[in-house]
Short mmCIF file of C-alpha atoms in Angstrom, two decimals:
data_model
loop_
_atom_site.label_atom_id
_atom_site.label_comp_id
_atom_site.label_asym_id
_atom_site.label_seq_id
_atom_site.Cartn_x
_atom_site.Cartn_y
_atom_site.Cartn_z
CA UNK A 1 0.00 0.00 0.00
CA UNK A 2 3.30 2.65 0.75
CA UNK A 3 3.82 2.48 -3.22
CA UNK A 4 0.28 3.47 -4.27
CA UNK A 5 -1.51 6.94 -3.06
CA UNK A 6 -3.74 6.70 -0.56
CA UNK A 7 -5.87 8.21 2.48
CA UNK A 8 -4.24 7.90 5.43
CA UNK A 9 -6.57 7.02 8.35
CA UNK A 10 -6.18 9.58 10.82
CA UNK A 11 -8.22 8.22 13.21
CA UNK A 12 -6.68 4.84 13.46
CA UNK A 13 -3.21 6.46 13.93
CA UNK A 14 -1.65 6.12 17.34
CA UNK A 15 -1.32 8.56 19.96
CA UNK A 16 2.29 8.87 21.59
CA UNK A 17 2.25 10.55 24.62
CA UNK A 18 6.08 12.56 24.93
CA UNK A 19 5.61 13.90 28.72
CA UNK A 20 2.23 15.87 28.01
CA UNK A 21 2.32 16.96 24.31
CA UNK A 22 1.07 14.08 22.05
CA UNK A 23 1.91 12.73 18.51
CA UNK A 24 -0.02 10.80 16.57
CA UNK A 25 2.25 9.36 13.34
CA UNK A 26 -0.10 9.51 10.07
CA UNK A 27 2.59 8.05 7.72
CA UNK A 28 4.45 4.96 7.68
CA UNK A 29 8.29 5.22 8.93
CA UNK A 30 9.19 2.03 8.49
CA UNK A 31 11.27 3.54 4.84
CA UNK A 32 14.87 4.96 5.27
CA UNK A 33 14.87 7.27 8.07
CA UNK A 34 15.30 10.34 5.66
CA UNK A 35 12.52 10.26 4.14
CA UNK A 36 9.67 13.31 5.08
CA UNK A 37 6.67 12.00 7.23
CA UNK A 38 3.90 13.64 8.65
CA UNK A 39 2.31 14.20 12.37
CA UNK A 40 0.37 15.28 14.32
CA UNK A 41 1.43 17.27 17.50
CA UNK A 42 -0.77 18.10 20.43
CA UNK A 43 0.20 20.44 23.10
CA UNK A 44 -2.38 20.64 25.76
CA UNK A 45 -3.43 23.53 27.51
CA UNK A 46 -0.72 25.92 29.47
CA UNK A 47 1.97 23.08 28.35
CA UNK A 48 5.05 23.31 27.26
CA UNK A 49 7.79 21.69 25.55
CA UNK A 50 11.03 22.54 26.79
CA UNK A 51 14.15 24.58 24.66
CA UNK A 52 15.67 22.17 22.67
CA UNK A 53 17.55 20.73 19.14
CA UNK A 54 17.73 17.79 17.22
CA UNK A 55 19.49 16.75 14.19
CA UNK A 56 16.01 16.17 12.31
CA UNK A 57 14.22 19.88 10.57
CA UNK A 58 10.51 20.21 11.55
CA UNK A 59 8.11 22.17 9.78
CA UNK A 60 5.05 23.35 11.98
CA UNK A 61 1.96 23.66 10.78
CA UNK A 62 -0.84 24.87 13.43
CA UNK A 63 -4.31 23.80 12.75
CA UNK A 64 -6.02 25.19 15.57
CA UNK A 65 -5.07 27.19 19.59
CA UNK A 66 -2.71 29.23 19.73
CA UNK A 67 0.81 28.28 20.31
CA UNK A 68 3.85 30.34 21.22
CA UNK A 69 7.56 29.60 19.19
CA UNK A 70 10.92 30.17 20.68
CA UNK A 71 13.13 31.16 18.30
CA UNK A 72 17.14 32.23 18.59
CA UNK A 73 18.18 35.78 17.20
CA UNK A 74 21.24 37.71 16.78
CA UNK A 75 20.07 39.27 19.80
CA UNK A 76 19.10 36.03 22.23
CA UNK A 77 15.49 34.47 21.74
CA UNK A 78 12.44 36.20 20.81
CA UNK A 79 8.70 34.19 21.58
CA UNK A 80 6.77 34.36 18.08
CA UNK A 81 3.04 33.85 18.32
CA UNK A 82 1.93 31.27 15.90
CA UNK A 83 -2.23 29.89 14.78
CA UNK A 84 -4.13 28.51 11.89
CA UNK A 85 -2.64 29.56 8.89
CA UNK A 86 0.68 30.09 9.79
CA UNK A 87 4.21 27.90 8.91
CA UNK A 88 7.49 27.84 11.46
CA UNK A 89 9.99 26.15 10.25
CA UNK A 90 12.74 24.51 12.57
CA UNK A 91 16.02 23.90 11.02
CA UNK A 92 18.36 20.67 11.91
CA UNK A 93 20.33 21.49 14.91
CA UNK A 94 18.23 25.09 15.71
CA UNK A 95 17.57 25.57 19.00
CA UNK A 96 13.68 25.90 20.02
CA UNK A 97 10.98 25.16 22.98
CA UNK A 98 6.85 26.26 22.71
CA UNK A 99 4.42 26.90 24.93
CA UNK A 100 1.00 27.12 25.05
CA UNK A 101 -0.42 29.71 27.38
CA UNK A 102 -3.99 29.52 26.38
CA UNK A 103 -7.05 27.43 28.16
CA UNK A 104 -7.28 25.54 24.50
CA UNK A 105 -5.08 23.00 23.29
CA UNK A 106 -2.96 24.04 20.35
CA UNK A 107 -2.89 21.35 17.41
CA UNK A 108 -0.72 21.02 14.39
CA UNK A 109 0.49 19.41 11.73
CA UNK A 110 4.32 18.75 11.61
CA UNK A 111 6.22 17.41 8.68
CA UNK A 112 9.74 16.17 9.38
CA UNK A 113 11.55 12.71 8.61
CA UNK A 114 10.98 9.34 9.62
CA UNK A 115 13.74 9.37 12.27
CA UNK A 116 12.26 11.86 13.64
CA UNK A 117 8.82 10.07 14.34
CA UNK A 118 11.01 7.12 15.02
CA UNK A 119 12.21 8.89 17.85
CA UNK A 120 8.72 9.91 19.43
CA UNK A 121 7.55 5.91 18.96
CA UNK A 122 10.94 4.75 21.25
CA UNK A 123 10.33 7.45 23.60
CA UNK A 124 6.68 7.79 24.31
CA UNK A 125 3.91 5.60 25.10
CA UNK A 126 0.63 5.41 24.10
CA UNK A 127 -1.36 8.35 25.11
CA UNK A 128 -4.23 5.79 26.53
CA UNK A 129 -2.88 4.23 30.19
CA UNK A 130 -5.24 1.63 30.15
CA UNK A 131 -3.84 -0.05 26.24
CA UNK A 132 -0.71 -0.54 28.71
CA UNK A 133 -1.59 -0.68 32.28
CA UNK A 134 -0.26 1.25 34.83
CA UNK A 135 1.66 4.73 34.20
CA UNK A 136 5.86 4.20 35.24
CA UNK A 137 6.29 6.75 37.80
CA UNK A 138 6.79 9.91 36.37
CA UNK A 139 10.71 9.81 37.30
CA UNK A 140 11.40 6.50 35.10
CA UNK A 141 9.36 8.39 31.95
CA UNK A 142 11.76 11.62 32.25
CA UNK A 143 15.24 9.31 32.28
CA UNK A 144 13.32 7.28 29.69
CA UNK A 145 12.59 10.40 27.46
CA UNK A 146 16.18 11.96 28.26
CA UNK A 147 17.94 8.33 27.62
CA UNK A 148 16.15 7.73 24.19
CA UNK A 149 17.31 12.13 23.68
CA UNK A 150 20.84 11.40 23.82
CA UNK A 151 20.40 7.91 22.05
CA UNK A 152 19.27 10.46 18.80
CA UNK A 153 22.06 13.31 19.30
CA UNK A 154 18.98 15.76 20.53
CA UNK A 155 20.47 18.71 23.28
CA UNK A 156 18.04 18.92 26.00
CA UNK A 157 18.65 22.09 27.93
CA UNK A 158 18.86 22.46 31.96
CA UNK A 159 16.44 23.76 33.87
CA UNK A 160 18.28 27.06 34.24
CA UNK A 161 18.49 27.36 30.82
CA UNK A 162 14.96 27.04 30.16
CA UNK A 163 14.30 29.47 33.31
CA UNK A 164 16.56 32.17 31.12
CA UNK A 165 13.62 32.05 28.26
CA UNK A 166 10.58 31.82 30.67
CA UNK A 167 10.27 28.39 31.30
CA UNK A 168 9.65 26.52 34.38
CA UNK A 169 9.62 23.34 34.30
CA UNK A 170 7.54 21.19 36.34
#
């Protein structure tokens, strides 16, 4: 079926959950690890995913909420407000983090490569605790998350960092 065009079946798609945001993979990434894919990225209300890089680009684009970008600039980082319509591009290696400061989650769709989506099936789990069981403790899904992170070359930054651009983390 990869060969032919098709309709992907969004609603049979699993949901990853990566430490509160969710991804749901729509394509297959079972092809060589550079080839695009797309997702589909859910950050839930007053969320936020931490200031980070990864060798894999990312192109964002929101489908609904409103979602805050963290970009770098000759200057330090700048917050870029970003909704429906809009397209923010991460490059390989470039340094970001979003957060959504809004009582709505923000939703969008993200193209990127396989690897990439590779990466969110080793390190999350499915968004549903009962398909698995029981939750890990939320200590064992942060080394986890961080373990699989360094497996992929992806810079996580340190708490203080994150602090410096108006993140607290949890």
């Amino acid at each position: 079926m990869d060969s032919v065009a098709h309709l992907v079946d969004s609603r049979s798609a699993q949901i990853l959950d990566s430490i509160g945001p969710t991804i749901q993979v729509l394509t297959n990434v079972d092809g060589d690890e550079g080839q695009p894919c797309v997702l589909r990225g859910t950050i839930p209300a007053h969320a936020i995913v931490p200031l980070h890089s990864h060798p894999d680009p990312e192109t964002y684009l929101p489908l609904s909420g409103q979602l805050e970008g963290l970009v770098q600039t000759a200057h330090g980082y700048e917050w870029l407000w970003l909704g429906p319509g809009d397209v923010f591009h991460v490059p390989r290696n470039a340094k970001h983090a979003f957060r959504n400061r809004s009582h709505d989650p923000a939703v969008a769709y993200v193209a990127t490569t396989n690897r990439m989506a590779r990466f969110f099936r080793d390190s999350g789990l499915p968004a549903d605790p009962r398909s698995t069981g029981a939750w890990p403790p939320a200590h064992e899904l942060l080394q986890r998350f961080l373990e699989v992170s360094r497996r992929y070359g992806h810079w996580i930054a340190t708490a203080s960092e994150n602090a410096a651009v108006g993140l607290r983390l949890g």
